[in-house]
GROMACS .gro file of C-alpha atoms in nm:
model
  194
    1ALA     CA    1  -2.463  -2.192   2.340
    2LEU     CA    2  -2.627  -2.311   2.016
    3THR     CA    3  -2.465  -2.632   1.875
    4ALA     CA    4  -2.567  -2.842   1.534
    5SER     CA    5  -2.465  -3.109   1.347
    6ALA     CA    6  -2.311  -3.108   1.003
    7THR     CA    7  -2.666  -3.263   0.902
    8GLU     CA    8  -2.850  -2.987   1.085
    9LEU     CA    9  -2.672  -2.719   0.873
   10ASN     CA   10  -2.686  -2.892   0.550
   11LEU     CA   11  -3.070  -2.892   0.619
   12LEU     CA   12  -3.072  -2.539   0.711
   13ASP     CA   13  -2.867  -2.400   0.381
   14GLY     CA   14  -2.886  -2.672   0.151
   15ILE     CA   15  -2.535  -2.706   0.111
   16THR     CA   16  -2.357  -3.021   0.175
   17VAL     CA   17  -1.991  -2.939   0.275
   18LEU     CA   18  -1.732  -3.199   0.131
   19SER     CA   19  -1.385  -3.269   0.360
   20GLY     CA   20  -1.200  -3.545   0.205
   21SER     CA   21  -1.432  -3.839   0.215
   22ASN     CA   22  -1.628  -3.710   0.485
   23THR     CA   23  -1.963  -3.576   0.363
   24GLY     CA   24  -2.111  -3.378   0.570
   25ASP     CA   25  -1.845  -3.241   0.772
   26VAL     CA   26  -1.839  -2.878   0.847
   27VAL     CA   27  -1.483  -2.785   0.818
   28LYS     CA   28  -1.277  -2.459   0.947
   29ALA     CA   29  -1.046  -2.273   0.719
   30THR     CA   30  -0.670  -2.205   0.815
   31GLY     CA   31  -0.528  -1.822   0.833
   32ALA     CA   32  -0.318  -1.954   0.563
   33GLU     CA   33  -0.605  -2.095   0.323
   34ILE     CA   34  -0.810  -1.724   0.380
   35ASN     CA   35  -0.497  -1.594   0.252
   36THR     CA   36  -0.434  -1.787  -0.066
   37GLY     CA   37  -0.828  -1.828  -0.099
   38THR     CA   38  -0.729  -2.206  -0.227
   39ASP     CA   39  -1.060  -2.368  -0.064
   40ASP     CA   40  -1.390  -2.207  -0.090
   41ALA     CA   41  -1.584  -2.508   0.058
   42LYS     CA   42  -1.457  -2.408   0.416
   43PHE     CA   43  -1.599  -2.133   0.643
   44ALA     CA   44  -1.348  -1.886   0.839
   45THR     CA   45  -1.373  -1.887   1.208
   46ALA     CA   46  -1.239  -1.590   1.395
   47LYS     CA   47  -0.906  -1.717   1.464
   48ALA     CA   48  -0.853  -1.819   1.112
   49ILE     CA   49  -0.918  -1.458   1.023
   50ALA     CA   50  -0.711  -1.327   1.297
   51ASP     CA   51  -0.414  -1.566   1.178
   52SER     CA   52  -0.460  -1.395   0.820
   53TYR     CA   53  -0.317  -1.105   0.680
   54LEU     CA   54  -0.673  -0.913   0.721
   55GLY     CA   55  -0.653  -1.026   1.115
   56SER     CA   56  -0.324  -0.954   1.209
   57ARG     CA   57  -0.275  -0.677   0.960
   58THR     CA   58   0.107  -0.729   0.890
   59ALA     CA   59   0.028  -0.616   0.526
   60VAL     CA   60   0.077  -0.248   0.626
   61ALA     CA   61   0.401  -0.046   0.669
   62ARG     CA   62   0.471   0.312   0.691
   63ALA     CA   63   0.842   0.499   0.558
   64SER     CA   64   0.978   0.834   0.572
   65LEU     CA   65   1.263   1.048   0.457
   66THR     CA   66   1.524   1.117   0.708
   67GLY     CA   67   1.778   1.273   0.470
   68ALA     CA   68   1.728   1.554   0.219
   69GLN     CA   69   1.679   1.462  -0.158
   70ASP     CA   70   1.857   1.796  -0.285
   71ASN     CA   71   1.867   1.950  -0.629
   72LEU     CA   72   1.581   1.753  -0.785
   73THR     CA   73   1.602   1.715  -1.177
   74ASP     CA   74   1.386   1.890  -1.347
   75ALA     CA   75   1.104   1.713  -1.554
   76SER     CA   76   1.178   1.357  -1.422
   77TRP     CA   77   1.009   1.118  -1.238
   78ILE     CA   78   1.264   1.070  -0.938
   79LYS     CA   79   1.194   0.811  -0.679
   80VAL     CA   80   1.168   0.922  -0.315
   81LEU     CA   81   1.460   0.731  -0.106
   82LEU     CA   82   1.218   0.688   0.199
   83ASP     CA   83   1.510   0.520   0.414
   84THR     CA   84   1.335   0.477   0.786
   85GLU     CA   85   1.050   0.281   0.872
   86THR     CA   86   0.769   0.378   1.122
   87TYR     CA   87   0.593   0.077   1.141
   88ASP     CA   88   0.621  -0.272   0.917
   89PRO     CA   89   0.505  -0.537   1.121
   90GLY     CA   90   0.535  -0.764   0.820
   91ASN     CA   91   0.873  -0.690   0.702
   92ASN     CA   92   0.724  -0.575   0.380
   93PHE     CA   93   0.940  -0.247   0.315
   94ALA     CA   94   1.260  -0.238   0.164
   95ALA     CA   95   1.477  -0.055  -0.092
   96TYR     CA   96   1.265   0.209  -0.098
   97LYS     CA   97   0.918   0.022  -0.186
   98PHE     CA   98   0.637  -0.166  -0.013
   99VAL     CA   99   0.653  -0.547  -0.149
  100ALA     CA  100   0.275  -0.698  -0.133
  101PRO     CA  101   0.270  -1.019   0.090
  102VAL     CA  102  -0.049  -1.168  -0.042
  103ALA     CA  103  -0.274  -1.048  -0.355
  104GLY     CA  104  -0.504  -0.764  -0.263
  105HIS     CA  105  -0.618  -0.432  -0.278
  106TYR     CA  106  -0.393  -0.192  -0.085
  107LEU     CA  107  -0.437   0.171   0.014
  108PHE     CA  108  -0.155   0.400  -0.062
  109THR     CA  109  -0.112   0.740   0.078
  110GLY     CA  110   0.211   0.938   0.005
  111GLN     CA  111   0.303   1.298   0.051
  112VAL     CA  112   0.617   1.511  -0.071
  113CYS     CA  113   0.714   1.821   0.109
  114TYR     CA  114   0.922   2.073  -0.099
  115GLY     CA  115   1.198   2.307  -0.023
  116GLY     CA  116   1.368   2.541  -0.241
  117VAL     CA  117   1.009   2.619  -0.409
  118ILE     CA  118   1.008   2.815  -0.744
  119ALA     CA  119   0.659   2.990  -0.736
  120ASP     CA  120   0.395   2.965  -1.038
  121LYS     CA  121   0.568   2.615  -1.123
  122ARG     CA  122   0.450   2.240  -1.087
  123TYR     CA  123   0.491   2.004  -0.826
  124HIS     CA  124   0.396   1.654  -0.803
  125CYS     CA  125   0.337   1.353  -0.630
  126ALA     CA  126   0.319   0.987  -0.758
  127MET     CA  127   0.263   0.645  -0.685
  128TYR     CA  128   0.441   0.366  -0.853
  129ALA     CA  129   0.317   0.010  -0.908
  130ASN     CA  130   0.553  -0.238  -1.042
  131ASN     CA  131   0.782   0.025  -1.192
  132ALA     CA  132   0.507   0.230  -1.374
  133LEU     CA  133   0.319   0.531  -1.314
  134TYR     CA  134   0.001   0.444  -1.159
  135SER     CA  135  -0.120   0.752  -1.038
  136ASN     CA  136  -0.043   1.106  -0.935
  137SER     CA  137  -0.151   1.429  -0.784
  138THR     CA  138  -0.018   1.777  -0.901
  139ILE     CA  139  -0.022   2.125  -0.765
  140GLU     CA  140   0.104   2.454  -0.882
  141SER     CA  141   0.282   2.651  -0.641
  142SER     CA  142   0.209   3.060  -0.614
  143THR     CA  143   0.488   3.063  -0.348
  144THR     CA  144   0.827   3.028  -0.295
  145ASP     CA  145   0.763   2.884   0.085
  146THR     CA  146   0.806   2.511   0.176
  147PHE     CA  147   0.446   2.307   0.073
  148THR     CA  148   0.334   1.944   0.042
  149VAL     CA  149   0.163   1.761  -0.209
  150HIS     CA  150  -0.057   1.481  -0.143
  151HIS     CA  151  -0.152   1.182  -0.293
  152ALA     CA  152  -0.370   0.867  -0.226
  153ASP     CA  153  -0.525   0.550  -0.422
  154VAL     CA  154  -0.620   0.221  -0.413
  155VAL     CA  155  -0.405  -0.026  -0.594
  156GLY     CA  156  -0.451  -0.416  -0.677
  157LEU     CA  157  -0.130  -0.611  -0.672
  158LEU     CA  158  -0.073  -0.950  -0.725
  159ALA     CA  159   0.185  -1.119  -0.432
  160GLY     CA  160   0.520  -0.963  -0.495
  161GLY     CA  161   0.405  -0.662  -0.653
  162TYR     CA  162   0.542  -0.356  -0.515
  163ILE     CA  163   0.472   0.029  -0.458
  164GLU     CA  164   0.698   0.330  -0.424
  165LEU     CA  165   0.624   0.701  -0.400
  166TYR     CA  166   0.761   0.896  -0.674
  167CYS     CA  167   0.809   1.315  -0.722
  168ARG     CA  168   0.847   1.551  -0.998
  169VAL     CA  169   0.903   1.904  -1.024
  170ASP     CA  170   0.857   2.113  -1.354
  171THR     CA  171   1.032   2.412  -1.275
  172GLY     CA  172   1.271   2.494  -1.510
  173ALA     CA  173   1.571   2.434  -1.265
  174ASN     CA  174   1.742   2.122  -1.077
  175THR     CA  175   1.745   2.357  -0.742
  176VAL     CA  176   1.432   2.215  -0.589
  177ALA     CA  177   1.442   1.944  -0.267
  178LEU     CA  178   1.237   1.753  -0.073
  179VAL     CA  179   1.256   1.825   0.264
  180ALA     CA  180   1.283   1.521   0.546
  181GLY     CA  181   1.115   1.407   0.827
  182ALA     CA  182   0.838   1.148   0.920
  183SER     CA  183   0.595   1.455   0.909
  184ASN     CA  184   0.707   1.568   0.559
  185THR     CA  185   0.800   1.324   0.304
  186ALA     CA  186   0.630   1.002   0.376
  187MET     CA  187   0.442   0.706   0.249
  188SER     CA  188   0.164   0.451   0.401
  189VAL     CA  189   0.038   0.098   0.266
  190SER     CA  190  -0.255  -0.088   0.417
  191LEU     CA  191  -0.431  -0.438   0.254
  192LEU     CA  192  -0.787  -0.349   0.246
  193ALA     CA  193  -0.893  -0.651   0.121
  194VAL     CA  194  -0.786  -0.988  -0.055
   0.00000   0.00000   0.00000
């Protein structure tokens, strides 16, 4: 194994690392420091990355709808009441939303499965970020068969910011429903980068 003193490392990169009063010491960052980005003068070890949100992957979740959401109000954005978690190692999903444990960019994927479909009408799947429409996908159905609208996007959130799955039907009637089930109506969120 190769070893080098702080002085030798400084000669290689021309940068002197400071740590408290010890000039020249090479200082390791902790997982918490990687999460918060509090000290740029430290380097990240494999252990520190593993201890951070990036390494432990606790900033992920998937939840689904277990009971049908019936009689959707026409021409209105409606929160999907995702009530069952498939996985949520960081306990970040509650009250039908994913709450960001750390500031970063998150990948959102969502899908809503519609039943009681009226042909030649518009059906939407959307991501709300911090209680505002962020982005959405729309399909105009040419059939009355059950079908699914998918949506994906990346959103930057501060710690405590949140993401929710919404739907909308533009059918002229309040008879369309969301079909329940983990493979039908669900949302997944994963931290991509801090």
